[in-house]
mmCIF file of N, CA and C in Angstrom:
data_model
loop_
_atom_site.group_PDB
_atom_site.id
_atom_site.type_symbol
_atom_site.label_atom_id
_atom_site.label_comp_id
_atom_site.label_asym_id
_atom_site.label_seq_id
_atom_site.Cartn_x
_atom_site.Cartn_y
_atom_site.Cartn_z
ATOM 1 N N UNK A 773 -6.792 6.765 -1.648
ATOM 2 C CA UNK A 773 -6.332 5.958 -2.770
ATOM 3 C C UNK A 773 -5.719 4.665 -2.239
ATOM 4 N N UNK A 774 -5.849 3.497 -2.927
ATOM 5 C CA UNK A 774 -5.516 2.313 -2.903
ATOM 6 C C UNK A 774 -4.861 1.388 -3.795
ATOM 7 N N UNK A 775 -3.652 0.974 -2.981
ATOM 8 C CA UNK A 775 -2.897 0.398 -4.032
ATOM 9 C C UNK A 775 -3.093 -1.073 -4.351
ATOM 10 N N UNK A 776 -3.222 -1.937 -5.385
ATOM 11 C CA UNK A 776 -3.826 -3.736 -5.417
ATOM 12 C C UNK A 776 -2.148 -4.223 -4.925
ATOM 13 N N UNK A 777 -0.917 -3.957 -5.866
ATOM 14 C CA UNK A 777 -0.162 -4.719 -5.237
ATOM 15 C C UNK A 777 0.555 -4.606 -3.933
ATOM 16 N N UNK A 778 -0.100 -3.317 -3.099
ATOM 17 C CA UNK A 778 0.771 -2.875 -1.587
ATOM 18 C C UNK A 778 0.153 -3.669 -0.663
ATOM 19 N N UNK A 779 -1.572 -4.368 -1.447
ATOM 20 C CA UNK A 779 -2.366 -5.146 -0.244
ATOM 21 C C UNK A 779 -2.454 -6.369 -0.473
ATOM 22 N N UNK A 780 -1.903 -7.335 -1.823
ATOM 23 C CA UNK A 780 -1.882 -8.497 -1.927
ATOM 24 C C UNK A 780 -0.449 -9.203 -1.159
ATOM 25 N N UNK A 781 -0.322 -10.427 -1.640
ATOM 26 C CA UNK A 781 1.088 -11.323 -1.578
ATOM 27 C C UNK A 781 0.688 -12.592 -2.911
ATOM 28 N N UNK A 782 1.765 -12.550 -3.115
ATOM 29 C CA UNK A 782 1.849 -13.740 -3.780
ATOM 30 C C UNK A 782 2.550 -14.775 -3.384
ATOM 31 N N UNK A 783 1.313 -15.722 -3.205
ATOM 32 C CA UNK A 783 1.776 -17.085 -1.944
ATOM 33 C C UNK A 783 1.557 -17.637 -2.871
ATOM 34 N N UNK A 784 2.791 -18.891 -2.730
ATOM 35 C CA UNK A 784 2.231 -20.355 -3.381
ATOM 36 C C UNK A 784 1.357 -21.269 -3.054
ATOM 37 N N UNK A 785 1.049 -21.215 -1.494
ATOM 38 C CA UNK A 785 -0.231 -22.285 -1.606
ATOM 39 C C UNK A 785 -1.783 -21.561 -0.747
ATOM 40 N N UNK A 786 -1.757 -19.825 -1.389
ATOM 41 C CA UNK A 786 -3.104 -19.650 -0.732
ATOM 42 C C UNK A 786 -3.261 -18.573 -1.733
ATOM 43 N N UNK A 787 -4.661 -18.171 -1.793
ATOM 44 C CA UNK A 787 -5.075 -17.134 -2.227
ATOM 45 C C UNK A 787 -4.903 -15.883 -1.575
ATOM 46 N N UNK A 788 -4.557 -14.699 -2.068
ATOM 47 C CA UNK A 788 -4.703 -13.316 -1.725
ATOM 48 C C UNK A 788 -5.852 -12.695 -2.177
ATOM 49 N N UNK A 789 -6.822 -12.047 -0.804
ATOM 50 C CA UNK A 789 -7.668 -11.399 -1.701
ATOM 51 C C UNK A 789 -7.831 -10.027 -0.959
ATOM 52 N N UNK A 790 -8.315 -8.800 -1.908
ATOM 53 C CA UNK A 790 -8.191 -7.657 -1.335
ATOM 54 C C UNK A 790 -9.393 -6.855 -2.385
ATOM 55 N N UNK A 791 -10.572 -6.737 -1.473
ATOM 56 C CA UNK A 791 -11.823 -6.225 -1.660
ATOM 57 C C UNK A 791 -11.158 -4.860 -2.743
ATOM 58 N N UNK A 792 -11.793 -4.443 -3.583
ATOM 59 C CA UNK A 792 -11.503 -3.060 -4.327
ATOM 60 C C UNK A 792 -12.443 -2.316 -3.952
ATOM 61 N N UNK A 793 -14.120 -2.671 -3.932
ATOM 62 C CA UNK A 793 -15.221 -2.042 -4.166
ATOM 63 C C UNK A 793 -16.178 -2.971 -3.915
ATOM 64 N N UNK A 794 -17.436 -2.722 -3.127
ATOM 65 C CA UNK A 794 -18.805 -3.234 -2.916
ATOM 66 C C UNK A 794 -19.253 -2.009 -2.368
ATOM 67 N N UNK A 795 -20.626 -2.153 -3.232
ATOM 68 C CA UNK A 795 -22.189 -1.109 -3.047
ATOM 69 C C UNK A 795 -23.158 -2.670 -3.390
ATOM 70 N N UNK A 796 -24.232 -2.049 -3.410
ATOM 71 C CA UNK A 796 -25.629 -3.005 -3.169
ATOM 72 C C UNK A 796 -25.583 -3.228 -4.629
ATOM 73 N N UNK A 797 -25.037 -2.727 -6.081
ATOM 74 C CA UNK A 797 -25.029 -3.272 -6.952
ATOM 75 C C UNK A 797 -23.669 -4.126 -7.801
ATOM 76 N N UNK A 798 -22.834 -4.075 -7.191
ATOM 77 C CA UNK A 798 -21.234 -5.083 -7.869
ATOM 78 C C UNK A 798 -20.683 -5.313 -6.784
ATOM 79 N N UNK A 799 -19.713 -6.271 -6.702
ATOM 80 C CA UNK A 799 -18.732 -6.888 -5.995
ATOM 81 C C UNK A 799 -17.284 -6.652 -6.831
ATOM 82 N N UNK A 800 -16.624 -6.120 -6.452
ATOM 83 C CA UNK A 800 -14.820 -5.860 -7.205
ATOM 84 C C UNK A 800 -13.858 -6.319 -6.403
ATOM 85 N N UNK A 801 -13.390 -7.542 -6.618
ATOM 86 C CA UNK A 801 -11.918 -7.765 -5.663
ATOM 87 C C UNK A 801 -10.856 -8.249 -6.670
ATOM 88 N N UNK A 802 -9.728 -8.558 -6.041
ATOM 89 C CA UNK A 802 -8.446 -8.399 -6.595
ATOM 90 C C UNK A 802 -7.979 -9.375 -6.412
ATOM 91 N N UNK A 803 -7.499 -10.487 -6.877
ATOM 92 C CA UNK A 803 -6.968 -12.287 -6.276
ATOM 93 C C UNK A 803 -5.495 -12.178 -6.987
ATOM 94 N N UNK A 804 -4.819 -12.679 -5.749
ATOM 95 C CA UNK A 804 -3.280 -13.131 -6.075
ATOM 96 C C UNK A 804 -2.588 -14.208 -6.070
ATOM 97 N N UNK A 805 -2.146 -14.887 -6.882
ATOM 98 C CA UNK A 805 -1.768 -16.506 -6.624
ATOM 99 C C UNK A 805 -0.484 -16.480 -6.941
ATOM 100 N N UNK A 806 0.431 -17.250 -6.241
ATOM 101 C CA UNK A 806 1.713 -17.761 -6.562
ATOM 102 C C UNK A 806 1.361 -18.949 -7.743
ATOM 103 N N UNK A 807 2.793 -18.855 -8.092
ATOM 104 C CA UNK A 807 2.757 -20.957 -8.847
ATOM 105 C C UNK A 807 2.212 -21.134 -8.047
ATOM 106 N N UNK A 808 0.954 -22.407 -8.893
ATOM 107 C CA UNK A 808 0.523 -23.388 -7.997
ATOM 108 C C UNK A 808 0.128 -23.202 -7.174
ATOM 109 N N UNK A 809 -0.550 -22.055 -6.546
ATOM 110 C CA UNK A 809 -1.217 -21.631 -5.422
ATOM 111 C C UNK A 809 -2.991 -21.719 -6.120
ATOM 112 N N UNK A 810 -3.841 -22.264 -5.407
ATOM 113 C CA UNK A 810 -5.105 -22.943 -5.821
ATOM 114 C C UNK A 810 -6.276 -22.085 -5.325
ATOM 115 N N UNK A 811 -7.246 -21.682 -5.791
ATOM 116 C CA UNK A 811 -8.423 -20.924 -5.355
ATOM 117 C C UNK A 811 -9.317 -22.197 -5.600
ATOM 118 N N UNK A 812 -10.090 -22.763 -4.408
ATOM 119 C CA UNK A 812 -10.055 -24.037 -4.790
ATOM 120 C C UNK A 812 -11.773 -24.195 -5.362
ATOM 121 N N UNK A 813 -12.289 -25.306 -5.702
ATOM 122 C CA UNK A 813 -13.678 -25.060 -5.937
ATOM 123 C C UNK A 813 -15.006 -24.609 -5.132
ATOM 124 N N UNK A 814 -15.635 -23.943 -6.018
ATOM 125 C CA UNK A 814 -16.671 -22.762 -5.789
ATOM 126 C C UNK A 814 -17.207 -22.568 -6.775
ATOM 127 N N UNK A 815 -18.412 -21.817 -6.567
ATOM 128 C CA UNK A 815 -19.525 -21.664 -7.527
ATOM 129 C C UNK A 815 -20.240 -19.844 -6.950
ATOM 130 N N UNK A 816 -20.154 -19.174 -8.525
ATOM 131 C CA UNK A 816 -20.531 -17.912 -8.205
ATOM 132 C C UNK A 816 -21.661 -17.515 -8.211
ATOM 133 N N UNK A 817 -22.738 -17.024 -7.706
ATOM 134 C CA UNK A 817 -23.830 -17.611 -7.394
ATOM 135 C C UNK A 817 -24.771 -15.992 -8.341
ATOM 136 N N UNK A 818 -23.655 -15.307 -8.764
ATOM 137 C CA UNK A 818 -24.229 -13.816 -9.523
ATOM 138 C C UNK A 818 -22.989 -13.816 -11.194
ATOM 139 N N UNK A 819 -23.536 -13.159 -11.917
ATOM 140 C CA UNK A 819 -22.628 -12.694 -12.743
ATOM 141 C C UNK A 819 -21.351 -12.485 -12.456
ATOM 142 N N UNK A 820 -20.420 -12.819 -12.667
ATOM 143 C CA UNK A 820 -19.258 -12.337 -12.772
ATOM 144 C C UNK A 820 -17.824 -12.743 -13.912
ATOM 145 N N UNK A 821 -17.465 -11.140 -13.886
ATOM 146 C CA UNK A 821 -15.922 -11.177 -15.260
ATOM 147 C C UNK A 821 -14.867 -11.423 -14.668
ATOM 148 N N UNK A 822 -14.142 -12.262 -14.941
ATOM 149 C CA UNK A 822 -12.716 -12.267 -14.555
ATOM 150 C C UNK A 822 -11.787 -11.541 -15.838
ATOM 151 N N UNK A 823 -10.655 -10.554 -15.140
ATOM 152 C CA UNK A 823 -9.902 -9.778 -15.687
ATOM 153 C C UNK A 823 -8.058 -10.200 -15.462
ATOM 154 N N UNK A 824 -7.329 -10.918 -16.356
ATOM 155 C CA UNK A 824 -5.898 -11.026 -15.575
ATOM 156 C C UNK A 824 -5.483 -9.945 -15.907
ATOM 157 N N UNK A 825 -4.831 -9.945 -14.796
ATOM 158 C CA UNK A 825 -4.278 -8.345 -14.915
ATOM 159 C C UNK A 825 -2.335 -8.708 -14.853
ATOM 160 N N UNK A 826 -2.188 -9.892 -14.349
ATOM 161 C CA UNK A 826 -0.775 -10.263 -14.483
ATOM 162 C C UNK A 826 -0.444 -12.047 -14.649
ATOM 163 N N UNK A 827 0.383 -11.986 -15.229
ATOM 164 C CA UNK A 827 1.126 -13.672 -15.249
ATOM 165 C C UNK A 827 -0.041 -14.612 -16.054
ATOM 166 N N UNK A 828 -0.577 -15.763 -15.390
ATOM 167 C CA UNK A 828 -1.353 -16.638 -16.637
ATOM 168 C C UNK A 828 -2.098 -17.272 -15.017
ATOM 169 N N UNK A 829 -3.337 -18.028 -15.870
ATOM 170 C CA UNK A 829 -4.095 -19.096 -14.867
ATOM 171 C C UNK A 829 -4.870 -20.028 -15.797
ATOM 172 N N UNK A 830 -4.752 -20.919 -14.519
ATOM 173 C CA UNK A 830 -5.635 -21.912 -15.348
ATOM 174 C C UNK A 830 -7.385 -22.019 -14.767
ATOM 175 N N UNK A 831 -8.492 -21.808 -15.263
ATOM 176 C CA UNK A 831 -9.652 -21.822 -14.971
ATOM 177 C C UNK A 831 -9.704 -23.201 -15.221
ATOM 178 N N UNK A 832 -10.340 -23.955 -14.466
ATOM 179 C CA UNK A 832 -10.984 -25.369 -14.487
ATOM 180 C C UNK A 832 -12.632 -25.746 -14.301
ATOM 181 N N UNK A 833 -13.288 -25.799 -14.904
ATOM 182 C CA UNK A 833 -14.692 -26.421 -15.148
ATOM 183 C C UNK A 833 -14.968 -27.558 -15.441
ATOM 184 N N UNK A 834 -15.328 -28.450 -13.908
ATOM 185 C CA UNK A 834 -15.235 -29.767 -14.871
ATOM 186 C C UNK A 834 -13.585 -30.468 -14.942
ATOM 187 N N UNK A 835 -13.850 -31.135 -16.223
ATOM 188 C CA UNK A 835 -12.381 -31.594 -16.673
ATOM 189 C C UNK A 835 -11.768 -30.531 -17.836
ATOM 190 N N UNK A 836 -12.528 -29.682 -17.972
ATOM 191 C CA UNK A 836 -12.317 -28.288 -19.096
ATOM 192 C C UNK A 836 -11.308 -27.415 -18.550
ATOM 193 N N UNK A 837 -9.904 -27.577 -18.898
ATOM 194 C CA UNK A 837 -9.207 -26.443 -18.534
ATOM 195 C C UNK A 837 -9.184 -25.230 -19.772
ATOM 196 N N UNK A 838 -9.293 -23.987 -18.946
ATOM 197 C CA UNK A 838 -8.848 -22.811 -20.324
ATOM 198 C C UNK A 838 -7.762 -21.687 -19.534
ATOM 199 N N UNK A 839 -6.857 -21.708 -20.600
ATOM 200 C CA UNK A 839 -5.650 -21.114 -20.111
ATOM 201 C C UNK A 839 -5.995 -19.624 -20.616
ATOM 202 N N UNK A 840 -5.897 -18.586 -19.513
ATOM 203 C CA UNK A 840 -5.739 -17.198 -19.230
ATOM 204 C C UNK A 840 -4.563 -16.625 -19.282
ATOM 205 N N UNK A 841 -4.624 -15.552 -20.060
ATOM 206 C CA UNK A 841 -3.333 -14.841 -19.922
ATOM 207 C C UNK A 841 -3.197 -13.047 -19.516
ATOM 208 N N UNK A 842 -2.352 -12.731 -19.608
ATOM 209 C CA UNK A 842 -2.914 -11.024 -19.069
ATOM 210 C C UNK A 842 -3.552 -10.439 -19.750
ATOM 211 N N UNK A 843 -4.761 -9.396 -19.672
ATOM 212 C CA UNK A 843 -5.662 -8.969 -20.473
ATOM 213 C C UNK A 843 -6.665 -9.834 -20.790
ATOM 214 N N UNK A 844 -6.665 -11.295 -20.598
ATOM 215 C CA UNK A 844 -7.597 -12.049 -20.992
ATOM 216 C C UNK A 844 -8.914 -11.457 -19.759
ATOM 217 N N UNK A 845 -10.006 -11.525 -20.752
ATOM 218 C CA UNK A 845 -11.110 -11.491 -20.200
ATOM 219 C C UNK A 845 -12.209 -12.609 -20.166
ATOM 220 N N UNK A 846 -13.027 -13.106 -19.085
ATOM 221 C CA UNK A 846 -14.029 -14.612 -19.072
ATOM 222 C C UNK A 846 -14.747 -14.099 -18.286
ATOM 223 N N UNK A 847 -15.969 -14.624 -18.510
ATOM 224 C CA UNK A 847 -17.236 -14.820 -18.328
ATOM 225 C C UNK A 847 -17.687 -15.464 -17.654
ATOM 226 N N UNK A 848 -17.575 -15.780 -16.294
ATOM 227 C CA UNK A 848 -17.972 -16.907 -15.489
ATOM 228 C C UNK A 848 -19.657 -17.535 -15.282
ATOM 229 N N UNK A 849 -19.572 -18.573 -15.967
ATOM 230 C CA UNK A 849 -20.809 -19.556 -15.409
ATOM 231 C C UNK A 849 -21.353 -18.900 -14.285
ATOM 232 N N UNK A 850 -22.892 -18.895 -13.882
ATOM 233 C CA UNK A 850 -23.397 -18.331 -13.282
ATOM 234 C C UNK A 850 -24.052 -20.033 -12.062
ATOM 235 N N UNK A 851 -23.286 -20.457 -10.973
ATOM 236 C CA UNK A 851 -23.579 -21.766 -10.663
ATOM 237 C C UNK A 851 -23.007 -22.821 -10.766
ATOM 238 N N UNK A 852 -21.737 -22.618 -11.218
ATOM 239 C CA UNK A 852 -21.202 -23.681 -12.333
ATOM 240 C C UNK A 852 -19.784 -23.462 -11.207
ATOM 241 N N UNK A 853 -19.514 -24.872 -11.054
ATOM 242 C CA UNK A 853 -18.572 -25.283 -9.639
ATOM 243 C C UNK A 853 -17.353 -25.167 -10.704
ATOM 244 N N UNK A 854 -15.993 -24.385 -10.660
ATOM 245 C CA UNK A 854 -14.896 -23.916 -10.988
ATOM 246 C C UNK A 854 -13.669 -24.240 -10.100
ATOM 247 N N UNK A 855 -12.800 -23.839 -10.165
ATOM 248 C CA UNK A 855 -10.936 -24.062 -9.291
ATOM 249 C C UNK A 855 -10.439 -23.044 -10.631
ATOM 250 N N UNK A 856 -9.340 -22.722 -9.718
ATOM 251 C CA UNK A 856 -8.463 -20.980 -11.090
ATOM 252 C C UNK A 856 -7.183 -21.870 -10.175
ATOM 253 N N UNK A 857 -6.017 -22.252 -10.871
ATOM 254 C CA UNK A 857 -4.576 -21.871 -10.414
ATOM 255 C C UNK A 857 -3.892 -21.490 -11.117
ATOM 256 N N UNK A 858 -2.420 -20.446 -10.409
ATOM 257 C CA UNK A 858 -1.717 -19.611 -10.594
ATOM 258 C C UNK A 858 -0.874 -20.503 -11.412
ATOM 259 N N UNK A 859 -0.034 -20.168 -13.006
ATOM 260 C CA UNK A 859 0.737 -20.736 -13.733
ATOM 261 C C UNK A 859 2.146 -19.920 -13.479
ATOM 262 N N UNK A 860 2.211 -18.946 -13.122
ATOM 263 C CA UNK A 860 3.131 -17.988 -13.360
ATOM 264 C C UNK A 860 3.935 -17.774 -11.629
ATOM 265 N N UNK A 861 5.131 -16.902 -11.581
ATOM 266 C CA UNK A 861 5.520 -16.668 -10.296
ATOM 267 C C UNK A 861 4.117 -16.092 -9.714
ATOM 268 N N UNK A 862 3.712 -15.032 -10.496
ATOM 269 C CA UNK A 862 2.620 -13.902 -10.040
ATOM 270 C C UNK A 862 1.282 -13.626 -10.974
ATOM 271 N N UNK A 863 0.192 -13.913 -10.150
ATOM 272 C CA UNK A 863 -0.930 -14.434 -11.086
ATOM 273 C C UNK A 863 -1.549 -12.985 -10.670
ATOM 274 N N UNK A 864 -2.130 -12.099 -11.009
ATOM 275 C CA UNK A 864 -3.342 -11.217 -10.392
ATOM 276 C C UNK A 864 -4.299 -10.965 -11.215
ATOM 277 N N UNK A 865 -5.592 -11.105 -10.616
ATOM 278 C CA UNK A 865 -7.086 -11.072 -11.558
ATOM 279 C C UNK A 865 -7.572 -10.064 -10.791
ATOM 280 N N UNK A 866 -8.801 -9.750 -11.300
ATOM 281 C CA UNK A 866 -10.064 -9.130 -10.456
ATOM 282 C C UNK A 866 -11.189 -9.785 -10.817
ATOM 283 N N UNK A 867 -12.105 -9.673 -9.988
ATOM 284 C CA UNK A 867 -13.676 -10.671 -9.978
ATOM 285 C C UNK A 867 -14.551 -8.926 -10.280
ATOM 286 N N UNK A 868 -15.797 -9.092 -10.850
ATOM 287 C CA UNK A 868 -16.244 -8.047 -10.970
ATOM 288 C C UNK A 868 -17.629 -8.565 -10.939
ATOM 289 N N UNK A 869 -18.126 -8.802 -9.835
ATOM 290 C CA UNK A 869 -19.874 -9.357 -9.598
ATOM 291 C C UNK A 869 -20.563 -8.651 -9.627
ATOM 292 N N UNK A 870 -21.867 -8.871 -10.353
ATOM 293 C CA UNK A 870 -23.073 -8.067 -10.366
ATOM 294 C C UNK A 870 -24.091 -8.501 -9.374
ATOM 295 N N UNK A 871 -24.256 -7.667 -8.326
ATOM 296 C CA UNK A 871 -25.051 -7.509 -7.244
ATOM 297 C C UNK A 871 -26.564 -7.948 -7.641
#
């Protein structure tokens, strides 16, 4: 058994990330951001849901910001160049890619 918050940190200026799960069909990891700590731009190149699981973020597309909150669930662009930062002391999501 595995715990998400015994293997993250919440840094202000880096991402935490801590694999949950990969097989040949999904990708599952766990991202932790301080305030203002930046997952910076990237593009997901498969399906994937983002899940907050704590605090708030901001997804950026573009000049399109959309504010996340816990429980919020999104749909990520499949290709589509993004940035997520942490609004809160403690931001935590999960990515859930389809292989």
């Amino acid at each position: 058994m595995n715990n998400i918050i015994e293997n993250i940190t919440f840094n202000n200026e880096k991402p935490s990330v801590f694999l949950l799960k990969k097989s040949d069909k999904i990708k599952y990891i766990a991202i932790a951001l301080g305030r203002d700590a930046v997952l910076k731009k990237h593009t997901a190149p498969v399906p994937t849901t983002l899940l907050v699981l704590k605090g708030e973020i901001n997804f950026m597309i573009g000049e399109e910001k959309t504010q996340l909150r816990q429980f919020d669930i999104f749909e990520i662009p499949v290709n589509v160049e993004h940035e997520v930062t942490g609004v809160s002391n403690e931001n935590l999501f999960t990515l859930t890619q389809e292989l």
